[in-house]
């Protein structure tokens, strides 16, 4: 008894001490949280990590593993932490002192530490959280010159606490997926809160707005064990089952009201409409039979077949009827994708003569069969051989989109107001005409195989070997499939236009050879795994192709777009080095599939004065250097040095445009010349000064180049040579695209 009499009070005292210490520690801002806040005032989380990777870490091994390490190291690199600071394993978890805050503030802006209003006595004392966050706006104003840190109001509906598959420090919110390193957010699930963020990383929870929230337009479906699944964002939440949801086979759209994390009210939305989607705009969707219907401010898209998940508005494909649209109060609350996509039709914006614009002042259509014209509730028949003329002020356009179909679907419709290389172009399928503020739009909806009959001859000479034409057909079909899914022109009710922006369509009429190539590869595409590949193609290589990173892609996302040599073994030399690439491009290199074509090698000259027409503000141009090359030797950066500064040209598009001019004369590999090209044929180039006139102040640069086009994927002339040598179209495609399979799409 005596033992316990003394022991129990001792335990109580120890517990009190521990509680007091913990409570005290919790009142102060830790160096970890303060370092994160200061670092994110200066830059974003990714840059802090990059800085640490490049510069190394000065922290102890155990601390390096902590989330705060990259922020602390970044502050050291930027000079916001004193060099002589001793960093031990407890450094990050220990409180920030007033003196440390003052030192960092002075490095950001002289005199900023005065906002702390601290005395010498407080200099080494820990800084309370409340005081830190009162000071932080002043620090932020001085450090965040781009105003990248923002305060946002959002709904928090998921963290690793209730989402098993969530990565550490991941928050699922109404504003998207965010990080919250160092913050405690689990208790704020199903709350409306205000947070400071930079580039998707939370810095500070500044206010709790409410513990009552409404998740609008979410998908509810019966679950297991008397539960129901609530699909919100990219996660699934489980709640006790509700009878009204159990009665809805497959699921139902609803507004879900929660209070303190529990469902208080369900408002089901059951009314639906459906029809072919004609256009998808920022705030509306045009549906055949319903016209333009406005979108609810919390509009959602859900895939409801197979694995249910939330999608994006861009996944609503124009020209197809794959959705049901849930409506309430005359607005679309959600699009429910109920069918899988199988490319049958493609919708093409027909551009004006010269492919200068998608907009027309006037459209003239005629056919050898009657044309049926429909607009609103009205219809007309245009006699065979008669012209249908539509101008911008045509009253029929007041009723919305005009549709024009031939009575005999085996006959085409001529567009007399447009001229192409073949003359007046004729199109199969039907047309839709709509009016925008910039002019009239002309959309040709056509079967994808019919579309290809006018793409393949426009992209590859019909005189080429049939196996090369087959390879082109499969590439074109795959490319078209991906462009339908990309849905880039959805606001105008189309997938692509008919220019080199996508694939040239109907510039040259169809013929028997290209039609045969399309027919014999009917439905076949290039697949990487189960996904149709990005089948880029171009005219001619320099003997090497480059990889898919030239447009900023990560090679792991397009592993089939590898740089290769156009020799049978495809073996690459390291063409990224100037000392290897320059003699190669100035000579002929090894014989390869493209070396017999005129654009395999070319050269031209350009003066510094001609260059100055596009490259200004650096004085007299004195030198050009290729400073970085990509796979295959393609120029990635070119430095232009002038008497008053320098500029760096980045990426093949800018390099080709800035170094090219329409009056340059190019000498081709066969000795012939060409001119009237606004940009360089390719970015596989080497540059050298070859003449100088000091009196005139003129310097002449010779550009040695090879190939024609971007250099990614299939060389069309390379494919032709391979076909001449007996290769099949599948062998050609497997040569240019690594580890792919050529087959038909399976549902």
XYZ file of C-alpha atoms in Angstrom:
747
model
C 0.000 0.000 0.000
C 2.824 2.342 0.853
C 4.399 1.508 -2.531
C 1.205 2.344 -4.424
C 0.653 5.435 -2.297
C 3.844 6.956 -3.670
C 3.693 5.408 -7.162
C 0.264 6.643 -8.238
C 0.940 10.355 -7.538
C 4.286 9.992 -9.327
C 2.581 8.574 -12.428
C 0.032 11.392 -12.384
C 2.812 13.990 -12.193
C 4.675 12.386 -15.125
C 1.488 12.308 -17.209
C 0.790 15.937 -16.424
C 4.320 16.875 -17.506
C 3.967 14.906 -20.750
C 0.577 16.460 -21.512
C 1.844 19.959 -20.794
C 4.888 19.409 -23.016
C 2.804 18.007 -25.838
C 0.286 20.816 -25.534
C 3.076 23.376 -25.457
C 4.773 21.842 -28.488
C 1.475 21.867 -30.344
C 1.167 25.609 -29.782
C 4.304 26.398 -31.793
C 4.982 26.286 -35.504
C 7.418 23.501 -36.343
C 10.410 24.136 -38.565
C 8.969 21.544 -40.952
C 5.668 23.414 -41.468
C 7.326 26.834 -41.510
C 9.908 25.624 -44.043
C 7.158 24.300 -46.286
C 5.226 27.562 -46.045
C 8.303 29.663 -46.835
C 9.487 27.416 -49.671
C 6.058 27.349 -51.326
C 5.921 31.123 -51.137
C 8.992 31.097 -53.386
C 8.364 28.144 -55.708
C 6.316 24.961 -56.016
C 6.760 21.533 -54.465
C 8.180 19.955 -57.637
C 10.909 22.579 -57.938
C 11.924 21.974 -54.309
C 12.324 18.282 -55.105
C 14.269 19.027 -58.303
C 16.576 21.371 -56.385
C 17.282 18.700 -53.786
C 17.937 16.077 -56.482
C 20.342 18.361 -58.331
C 22.125 19.914 -55.357
C 22.021 17.052 -52.895
C 20.964 17.232 -49.254
C 22.800 18.472 -46.191
C 20.404 16.777 -43.764
C 20.986 13.714 -41.538
C 20.031 10.374 -43.086
C 16.894 9.922 -40.983
C 15.639 13.442 -41.714
C 16.217 13.024 -45.455
C 13.388 10.481 -45.463
C 10.888 12.991 -44.062
C 8.424 14.901 -46.260
C 9.875 18.204 -45.045
C 13.445 17.504 -46.189
C 13.077 18.983 -49.683
C 11.660 22.233 -48.267
C 14.417 22.610 -45.658
C 17.112 21.887 -48.258
C 15.532 24.402 -50.629
C 15.672 27.124 -47.946
C 19.338 26.330 -47.361
C 20.014 26.643 -51.110
C 18.172 29.976 -51.247
C 19.982 31.303 -48.176
C 16.893 31.561 -45.936
C 18.501 29.361 -43.283
C 21.852 30.427 -41.862
C 24.761 28.353 -43.182
C 26.141 27.552 -39.730
C 22.814 26.121 -38.532
C 23.277 22.693 -36.957
C 20.713 20.233 -38.267
C 20.063 17.114 -36.244
C 17.374 14.448 -36.525
C 14.961 16.503 -34.374
C 15.470 19.717 -36.343
C 12.284 19.502 -38.444
C 9.965 18.619 -35.569
C 11.372 21.324 -33.263
C 9.751 24.771 -33.051
C 10.841 27.604 -35.317
C 12.352 30.466 -33.353
C 11.524 34.132 -33.783
C 15.145 34.705 -34.797
C 14.981 32.082 -37.557
C 11.781 33.646 -38.889
C 13.397 37.106 -38.807
C 16.523 35.913 -40.643
C 14.459 34.294 -43.430
C 12.295 37.408 -43.718
C 15.338 39.668 -44.177
C 16.688 37.481 -46.971
C 13.407 37.813 -48.841
C 13.016 41.563 -48.347
C 15.151 43.955 -46.326
C 13.158 45.322 -43.380
C 10.503 42.597 -43.561
C 11.536 41.242 -40.142
C 10.150 44.409 -38.571
C 6.680 43.006 -39.193
C 7.494 40.438 -36.498
C 8.059 43.191 -33.910
C 10.362 41.052 -31.758
C 12.754 41.982 -28.985
C 16.179 40.482 -28.359
C 14.733 38.508 -25.448
C 12.334 36.702 -27.795
C 14.921 36.072 -30.516
C 15.700 32.480 -29.484
C 12.226 31.636 -28.248
C 9.824 29.407 -30.174
C 7.246 31.141 -32.333
C 3.551 30.344 -31.665
C 1.496 29.085 -34.605
C -0.971 31.935 -34.299
C 1.793 34.555 -34.594
C 3.412 32.736 -37.513
C 0.206 32.630 -39.556
C -0.487 36.290 -38.741
C 2.979 37.114 -40.095
C 2.787 34.801 -43.123
C 0.689 37.133 -45.380
C 3.471 39.744 -45.099
C 6.090 37.112 -45.975
C 3.926 35.892 -48.829
C 3.448 39.383 -50.262
C 7.213 39.869 -50.449
C 8.188 36.365 -51.609
C 5.326 35.324 -53.910
C 5.764 37.943 -56.630
C 3.698 35.896 -59.093
C 0.819 35.522 -56.624
C 0.906 31.771 -57.155
C -0.344 31.033 -53.624
C -4.116 31.312 -53.483
C -6.786 30.877 -50.837
C -9.557 28.601 -52.114
C -12.798 27.308 -50.668
C -13.465 23.632 -51.268
C -15.197 20.478 -50.093
C -12.895 17.781 -48.704
C -14.278 14.300 -49.295
C -11.310 11.949 -49.127
C -7.886 11.316 -47.564
C -5.927 8.088 -46.969
C -8.096 7.748 -43.860
C -11.174 6.798 -45.916
C -9.627 5.954 -49.314
C -7.606 2.762 -49.054
C -5.844 3.156 -52.401
C -4.866 6.781 -51.759
C -1.190 7.726 -51.781
C 0.164 9.317 -48.573
C -0.705 12.977 -48.088
C -3.367 12.901 -50.823
C -6.596 14.871 -50.464
C -9.618 14.441 -52.733
C -11.526 17.690 -53.022
C -14.144 19.507 -55.061
C -11.222 21.400 -56.653
C -9.345 18.251 -57.628
C -6.699 16.034 -56.066
C -4.243 17.905 -53.843
C -1.338 17.227 -51.524
C -1.308 18.179 -47.844
C 2.146 17.234 -46.535
C 2.428 17.848 -42.814
C -1.192 18.903 -42.319
C -3.793 16.976 -40.349
C -6.865 16.794 -42.589
C -8.664 13.552 -41.708
C -11.056 15.217 -39.249
C -12.225 17.653 -41.950
C -13.590 15.037 -44.351
C -17.104 16.099 -45.451
C -16.408 19.701 -44.429
C -16.271 22.897 -46.428
C -12.932 24.539 -45.700
C -10.627 27.335 -46.816
C -7.002 26.494 -47.564
C -3.907 28.210 -48.892
C -2.530 26.270 -51.872
C 0.202 26.463 -54.463
C 0.025 24.320 -57.564
C -2.107 21.641 -55.915
C -0.269 21.498 -52.569
C -2.036 22.729 -49.435
C 0.015 25.025 -47.223
C -2.398 25.927 -44.432
C -5.972 25.304 -43.319
C -7.122 28.891 -42.844
C -10.793 28.323 -41.928
C -13.491 25.699 -41.428
C -16.579 27.007 -43.197
C -19.131 24.297 -42.412
C -19.596 20.675 -41.393
C -22.734 20.498 -43.560
C -22.082 19.850 -47.250
C -24.009 18.930 -50.396
C -22.369 16.758 -53.040
C -24.261 17.679 -56.188
C -24.859 15.419 -59.163
C -23.085 12.360 -57.788
C -23.727 8.789 -58.908
C -25.232 6.398 -56.350
C -25.338 2.645 -56.859
C -26.291 -0.316 -54.653
C -23.260 -1.906 -52.970
C -22.672 -4.987 -50.870
C -23.573 -5.825 -47.274
C -26.407 -3.292 -47.069
C -24.168 -0.501 -48.312
C -24.437 1.881 -51.237
C -21.597 3.359 -53.250
C -21.268 7.084 -53.783
C -19.031 7.921 -56.769
C -17.423 11.290 -56.236
C -14.438 12.503 -58.196
C -12.117 9.543 -58.646
C -13.076 7.714 -55.446
C -15.920 5.567 -54.128
C -17.433 6.231 -50.703
C -19.572 3.694 -48.840
C -22.655 4.713 -46.884
C -25.529 2.777 -45.304
C -27.917 1.661 -48.036
C -31.035 3.698 -48.823
C -34.226 2.022 -50.054
C -34.773 4.512 -52.890
C -31.308 3.737 -54.279
C -31.817 -0.045 -54.005
C -34.904 0.348 -56.190
C -32.875 1.937 -59.014
C -31.316 -0.814 -61.130
C -27.687 0.061 -61.880
C -27.719 3.375 -60.058
C -29.141 6.885 -60.024
C -27.948 10.491 -60.046
C -28.569 12.461 -56.855
C -27.726 15.450 -54.703
C -26.450 14.105 -51.369
C -26.666 16.298 -48.262
C -24.452 15.407 -45.293
C -24.237 16.738 -41.775
C -21.257 15.803 -39.623
C -20.387 13.055 -42.116
C -23.825 11.394 -42.146
C -26.408 11.493 -44.944
C -29.228 13.848 -44.071
C -31.079 13.957 -47.410
C -31.069 12.341 -50.871
C -32.548 14.183 -53.858
C -32.757 11.732 -56.771
C -32.721 12.915 -60.405
C -34.333 10.468 -62.835
C -35.450 12.420 -65.914
C -33.299 11.704 -68.998
C -33.086 12.620 -72.673
C -30.912 11.090 -75.381
C -29.901 11.639 -78.987
C -26.887 12.154 -81.212
C -24.530 14.790 -79.830
C -24.016 17.570 -82.369
C -21.758 19.909 -80.369
C -20.239 20.198 -76.900
C -19.640 23.772 -75.760
C -18.425 25.387 -72.551
C -21.893 25.838 -71.069
C -24.189 23.739 -73.275
C -24.563 20.552 -75.312
C -26.413 20.439 -78.628
C -28.429 17.226 -78.963
C -30.289 16.082 -82.062
C -34.006 16.561 -81.497
C -33.537 18.880 -78.498
C -31.280 21.628 -79.749
C -28.878 23.392 -77.413
C -29.414 22.517 -73.731
C -27.652 24.445 -70.953
C -25.390 22.691 -68.441
C -25.873 22.748 -64.682
C -23.021 24.526 -62.871
C -22.058 21.204 -61.245
C -22.379 19.187 -64.461
C -20.769 15.725 -64.283
C -19.971 12.875 -66.669
C -20.112 9.227 -65.557
C -19.276 5.994 -67.354
C -22.000 3.666 -66.073
C -21.208 0.438 -67.923
C -18.387 -1.920 -66.961
C -16.311 -0.250 -64.251
C -18.243 2.828 -63.132
C -16.152 5.998 -62.904
C -16.332 9.742 -63.346
C -15.181 11.034 -66.743
C -14.504 14.420 -68.353
C -16.683 16.546 -70.608
C -14.220 15.927 -73.435
C -15.243 12.238 -73.317
C -18.660 13.139 -74.759
C -18.067 12.426 -78.445
C -19.845 14.506 -81.064
C -21.516 12.589 -83.866
C -22.429 9.665 -81.614
C -25.338 8.603 -79.394
C -23.511 6.963 -76.499
C -25.077 8.840 -73.584
C -28.195 9.473 -71.603
C -28.452 13.002 -70.248
C -29.977 13.546 -66.811
C -31.965 16.791 -66.766
C -33.515 18.922 -64.025
C -34.835 22.486 -64.184
C -34.236 22.529 -67.977
C -30.511 21.940 -67.501
C -28.286 18.905 -68.038
C -27.006 17.740 -64.653
C -24.975 14.794 -65.925
C -24.085 12.790 -69.004
C -24.200 9.028 -68.446
C -22.001 7.114 -70.887
C -24.013 3.928 -71.426
C -22.322 2.437 -74.536
C -18.746 1.726 -75.555
C -17.227 3.671 -78.428
C -16.587 2.023 -81.782
C -15.450 4.405 -84.509
C -17.944 4.277 -87.369
C -18.278 7.902 -88.427
C -15.983 10.890 -88.367
C -17.015 14.542 -88.541
C -14.705 16.775 -90.568
C -14.640 20.566 -90.728
C -14.170 21.442 -94.394
C -11.905 24.475 -94.602
C -12.014 27.209 -97.221
C -9.910 27.331 -100.383
C -6.240 27.276 -99.448
C -7.008 25.780 -96.018
C -6.703 29.217 -94.404
C -9.832 29.113 -92.200
C -12.562 26.807 -90.935
C -15.042 29.664 -91.455
C -16.818 30.452 -94.735
C -18.585 33.585 -95.994
C -20.714 31.541 -98.371
C -21.310 27.825 -98.964
C -22.523 26.380 -102.272
C -23.546 22.710 -102.503
C -24.891 20.692 -105.413
C -25.276 17.039 -106.395
C -26.470 14.745 -109.167
C -29.233 13.564 -106.846
C -31.862 15.574 -104.932
C -30.617 17.084 -101.670
C -32.806 16.979 -98.585
C -32.392 20.069 -96.408
C -33.683 20.164 -92.810
C -33.604 23.012 -90.281
C -35.668 23.205 -87.113
C -39.092 21.757 -87.932
C -38.804 22.680 -91.624
C -37.481 20.819 -94.652
C -36.803 21.432 -98.336
C -35.764 19.390 -101.366
C -33.121 20.830 -103.693
C -33.464 19.406 -107.188
C -30.615 17.364 -108.686
C -28.112 19.650 -110.378
C -29.410 22.785 -108.605
C -27.240 24.809 -106.268
C -27.948 25.251 -102.584
C -26.464 28.619 -101.612
C -26.127 29.503 -97.929
C -24.869 32.935 -96.848
C -24.231 34.247 -93.341
C -27.527 36.193 -93.327
C -29.634 33.210 -94.464
C -32.840 33.225 -92.378
C -32.903 29.430 -92.264
C -29.888 29.563 -89.953
C -32.024 31.280 -87.321
C -33.568 27.871 -86.614
C -30.170 26.382 -85.838
C -28.075 23.824 -87.645
C -28.908 22.934 -91.273
C -28.491 19.293 -92.331
C -28.042 18.332 -95.975
C -28.324 14.702 -97.135
C -28.286 13.246 -100.650
C -31.345 11.230 -101.609
C -29.064 8.601 -103.125
C -26.419 7.911 -100.466
C -24.176 6.314 -103.083
C -23.647 9.717 -104.673
C -21.561 12.549 -103.321
C -22.176 16.238 -102.688
C -19.960 18.801 -104.423
C -18.816 21.901 -102.563
C -18.736 24.441 -105.395
C -17.567 27.269 -103.123
C -14.266 25.491 -102.334
C -11.365 24.565 -104.591
C -8.841 21.789 -103.961
C -5.887 20.307 -105.854
C -8.329 18.040 -107.710
C -10.620 20.984 -108.554
C -14.123 21.066 -107.064
C -14.188 18.456 -104.267
C -17.018 15.936 -103.858
C -17.896 14.373 -100.503
C -19.824 11.297 -99.412
C -22.002 11.262 -96.302
C -23.959 14.312 -95.240
C -23.262 17.951 -94.398
C -24.209 20.192 -91.513
C -24.022 23.975 -91.758
C -24.022 26.199 -88.688
C -23.340 29.842 -87.993
C -20.723 31.259 -85.641
C -19.792 34.895 -85.107
C -16.728 34.418 -87.348
C -18.678 32.872 -90.250
C -20.269 29.640 -91.472
C -19.049 26.172 -90.527
C -19.309 23.227 -92.912
C -19.128 19.779 -91.272
C -18.973 16.595 -93.333
C -20.134 13.518 -91.405
C -18.858 10.460 -93.221
C -18.215 6.757 -92.643
C -14.629 6.397 -91.468
C -13.731 3.965 -94.268
C -15.113 6.412 -96.862
C -13.125 9.153 -95.132
C -9.954 7.120 -95.589
C -10.558 6.756 -99.335
C -9.914 10.493 -99.586
C -7.225 10.735 -96.900
C -4.798 8.068 -98.128
C -4.365 9.475 -101.679
C -4.075 12.985 -100.210
C -1.281 11.854 -97.860
C 0.620 9.329 -100.043
C 0.963 9.103 -103.854
C -1.394 6.448 -105.206
C 1.425 5.219 -107.459
C 3.272 3.857 -104.408
C 3.486 0.136 -103.724
C 0.268 -1.409 -102.418
C 1.953 -2.602 -99.213
C 3.119 0.957 -98.504
C -0.418 2.201 -99.191
C -1.763 -0.425 -96.788
C 0.639 0.753 -94.090
C -0.528 4.313 -94.735
C -4.185 3.228 -94.533
C -3.692 1.504 -91.170
C -1.802 4.537 -89.827
C -4.496 6.910 -91.069
C -7.292 4.789 -89.577
C -5.546 4.586 -86.193
C -4.798 8.299 -86.227
C -8.434 9.074 -87.079
C -9.703 6.842 -84.264
C -7.569 8.688 -81.728
C -8.615 12.071 -83.092
C -12.293 11.163 -82.723
C -11.607 10.367 -79.090
C -9.554 13.553 -78.679
C -12.683 15.488 -79.674
C -10.713 18.710 -80.245
C -13.395 20.453 -82.323
C -16.353 19.385 -80.142
C -17.478 22.995 -79.650
C -18.066 23.145 -83.421
C -19.547 19.657 -83.666
C -16.531 18.086 -85.384
C -13.530 15.861 -84.661
C -10.928 17.121 -87.153
C -10.477 19.523 -90.040
C -9.357 18.528 -93.532
C -5.907 20.156 -93.480
C -2.387 19.192 -92.404
C -3.474 20.123 -88.867
C -4.790 16.542 -88.819
C -4.839 14.486 -92.024
C -5.314 16.039 -95.457
C -8.776 14.966 -96.632
C -10.165 15.113 -100.162
C -7.434 17.317 -101.591
C -6.945 14.521 -104.132
C -9.787 12.243 -105.255
C -9.910 8.542 -104.422
C -8.634 5.885 -106.829
C -8.638 2.114 -107.211
C -5.178 1.482 -105.728
C -5.737 3.387 -102.496
C -9.295 2.032 -102.209
C -7.899 -1.503 -102.460
C -5.352 -0.791 -99.717
C -8.133 0.486 -97.454
C -10.439 -2.443 -98.238
C -7.763 -5.063 -97.623
C -6.956 -3.581 -94.202
C -10.589 -2.940 -93.281
C -10.871 -2.016 -89.587
C -7.214 -2.704 -88.789
C -5.291 -0.371 -86.490
C -1.935 -0.217 -84.700
C -2.181 -1.205 -81.021
C 0.258 -0.959 -78.168
C -1.249 -3.416 -75.718
C -4.982 -2.730 -75.798
C -4.624 0.938 -76.746
C -4.548 2.358 -80.292
C -1.127 3.944 -80.801
C -0.206 7.490 -81.835
C 0.656 6.636 -85.447
C 2.515 9.777 -86.466
C 4.019 9.723 -89.941
C 6.035 12.070 -92.127
C 7.478 12.219 -95.644
C 11.205 11.455 -95.491
C 13.879 10.854 -92.861
C 17.527 11.882 -92.770
C 18.370 8.235 -92.123
C 17.158 8.389 -88.512
C 13.844 9.051 -86.847
C 13.423 10.704 -83.474
C 11.266 9.689 -80.507
C 7.954 10.905 -79.116
C 9.518 13.299 -76.615
C 9.965 16.128 -79.131
C 6.467 17.433 -78.340
C 6.969 17.166 -74.594
C 5.619 13.646 -74.072
C 7.203 11.274 -71.585
C 8.714 8.315 -73.434
C 7.044 5.912 -70.984
C 3.682 7.159 -72.299
C 4.614 6.526 -75.957
C 7.230 3.738 -75.717
C 6.451 2.610 -79.275
C 7.697 5.955 -80.699
C 11.404 5.181 -80.515
C 14.098 6.791 -82.604
C 15.539 4.286 -85.088
C 17.997 4.059 -87.966
C 16.316 3.271 -91.292
C 18.473 0.209 -91.787
C 17.343 -3.362 -91.380
C 18.849 -3.713 -87.904
C 17.556 -0.239 -86.831
C 20.777 0.270 -84.841
C 21.192 3.861 -83.663
C 24.396 5.834 -83.303
C 24.521 8.590 -80.702
C 23.470 11.466 -82.933
C 22.924 13.796 -79.975
C 26.574 14.877 -80.221
C 27.477 17.562 -82.756
C 30.768 15.883 -83.595
C 28.831 12.782 -84.701
C 25.798 14.392 -86.314
C 27.472 17.204 -88.320
C 29.631 14.990 -90.569
C 26.675 12.614 -90.944
C 24.270 15.304 -92.173
C 26.915 16.925 -94.408
C 27.615 13.540 -96.013
C 25.433 10.591 -96.973
C 25.908 8.135 -94.122
C 25.119 4.450 -94.562
C 22.730 3.373 -97.271
C 19.227 3.163 -95.797
C 15.574 3.028 -96.810
C 15.389 6.799 -97.379
C 18.814 7.515 -98.874
C 17.579 7.243 -102.466
C 15.017 10.061 -102.153
C 15.629 13.681 -103.081
C 14.753 15.110 -99.643
C 17.141 12.761 -97.856
C 19.663 15.611 -97.970
C 19.209 19.292 -98.695
C 21.037 22.543 -98.021
C 20.353 26.256 -98.192
C 21.974 29.548 -97.239
C 20.568 32.448 -95.266
C 22.060 35.795 -94.289
C 22.051 37.388 -90.871
C 19.947 40.227 -92.313
C 17.276 37.774 -93.487
C 17.343 36.099 -90.071
C 16.926 39.491 -88.400
C 13.509 39.842 -90.076
C 12.235 37.257 -87.591
C 14.839 37.322 -84.819
C 15.059 40.868 -83.499
C 16.070 42.741 -80.324
C 19.587 41.250 -80.214
C 21.374 43.597 -82.612
C 23.392 42.286 -85.556
C 23.271 38.503 -85.690
C 26.788 37.119 -85.486
C 26.487 33.357 -84.934
C 24.137 30.355 -84.812
C 24.775 27.159 -82.840
C 22.771 23.975 -82.324
C 23.205 23.655 -78.558
C 21.075 20.561 -77.880
C 20.024 17.611 -79.982
C 17.432 14.935 -79.408
C 17.326 11.293 -80.467
C 18.394 10.884 -84.096
C 20.137 14.256 -84.063
C 17.093 16.499 -84.305
C 17.854 20.048 -83.141
C 16.088 20.804 -79.846
C 17.674 24.191 -79.111
C 19.508 26.689 -81.295
C 21.372 29.668 -79.801
C 21.381 32.876 -81.855
C 24.084 35.335 -80.800
C 23.788 39.016 -81.634
C 25.844 42.121 -80.977
C 23.387 43.181 -78.257
C 22.301 39.888 -76.760
C 21.232 36.387 -77.628
C 18.118 34.267 -78.070
C 17.471 30.557 -77.782
C 15.092 28.871 -80.219
C 13.385 25.866 -78.640
C 11.574 22.968 -80.256
C 11.474 21.899 -83.869
C 8.487 24.068 -84.791
C 10.117 27.311 -83.663
C 13.504 26.338 -85.089
C 12.037 25.496 -88.501
C 9.870 28.619 -88.617
C 12.501 31.097 -87.423
C 15.351 29.806 -89.600
C 13.237 29.375 -92.706
C 11.931 31.878 -95.275
C 9.853 31.502 -98.424
C 12.550 32.981 -100.694
C 15.293 30.555 -99.637
C 16.529 28.200 -102.354
C 17.104 24.593 -101.313
C 19.449 22.256 -103.143
C 18.136 18.714 -102.887
C 20.022 15.424 -102.830
C 19.404 14.781 -106.543
C 20.848 18.171 -107.529
C 17.486 19.828 -108.209
C 16.334 22.941 -106.361
C 13.142 24.146 -104.774
C 11.897 27.356 -103.175
C 8.769 28.976 -101.712
C 8.845 27.075 -98.416
C 8.069 29.246 -95.397
C 9.906 26.982 -92.933
C 12.805 24.532 -93.017
C 11.864 21.066 -94.316
C 12.982 19.495 -91.019
C 14.902 20.218 -87.818
C 17.586 17.601 -88.528
C 20.103 20.344 -89.281
C 23.640 21.608 -88.828
C 24.544 25.293 -89.224
C 27.833 27.037 -90.008
C 28.961 30.486 -91.130
C 30.351 30.106 -94.669
C 30.787 33.694 -95.890
C 31.269 37.189 -94.486
C 31.238 40.716 -95.974
C 32.647 43.105 -93.369
C 31.844 46.224 -95.402
C 28.177 45.338 -95.743
C 28.021 43.748 -92.300
C 26.655 40.565 -93.826
C 27.250 37.039 -92.632
C 26.000 34.053 -94.590
C 25.100 30.811 -92.862
C 24.768 27.466 -94.595
C 22.145 25.099 -93.228
C 22.719 21.431 -94.013
C 19.610 19.378 -93.437
C 18.040 16.013 -94.011
C 14.519 14.707 -94.337
C 11.131 16.339 -94.666
C 8.709 16.451 -91.723
C 8.794 16.088 -87.968
C 10.653 12.790 -87.983
C 8.445 10.831 -85.555
C 6.919 7.468 -86.436
C 6.715 6.191 -90.026
C 8.689 7.648 -92.901
C 6.375 7.378 -95.908
C 9.228 7.169 -98.402
C 10.972 4.694 -96.126
C 7.792 2.600 -96.171
C 7.741 2.804 -99.969
C 11.321 1.545 -100.234
C 10.627 -1.277 -97.794
C 7.586 -2.283 -99.861
C 9.731 -2.251 -103.003
C 12.084 -4.650 -101.255
C 9.230 -7.043 -100.505
C 8.211 -6.076 -96.975
C 4.524 -6.424 -96.044
C 2.515 -3.602 -94.494
C 2.596 -5.322 -91.093
C 6.371 -5.681 -91.294
C 6.629 -2.004 -92.218
C 4.458 -0.918 -89.297
C 6.306 -3.129 -86.824
C 9.564 -1.642 -88.093
C 8.579 1.963 -87.415
C 6.490 1.432 -84.245
C 8.146 -0.663 -81.536
C 6.371 -3.647 -79.910
C 3.000 -2.995 -81.546
C 0.292 -5.273 -82.881
C -1.715 -4.685 -86.077
C -5.279 -5.956 -85.708
C -8.936 -5.002 -85.706
C -10.537 -3.313 -82.719
C -12.321 -5.779 -80.435
C -15.341 -4.603 -78.418
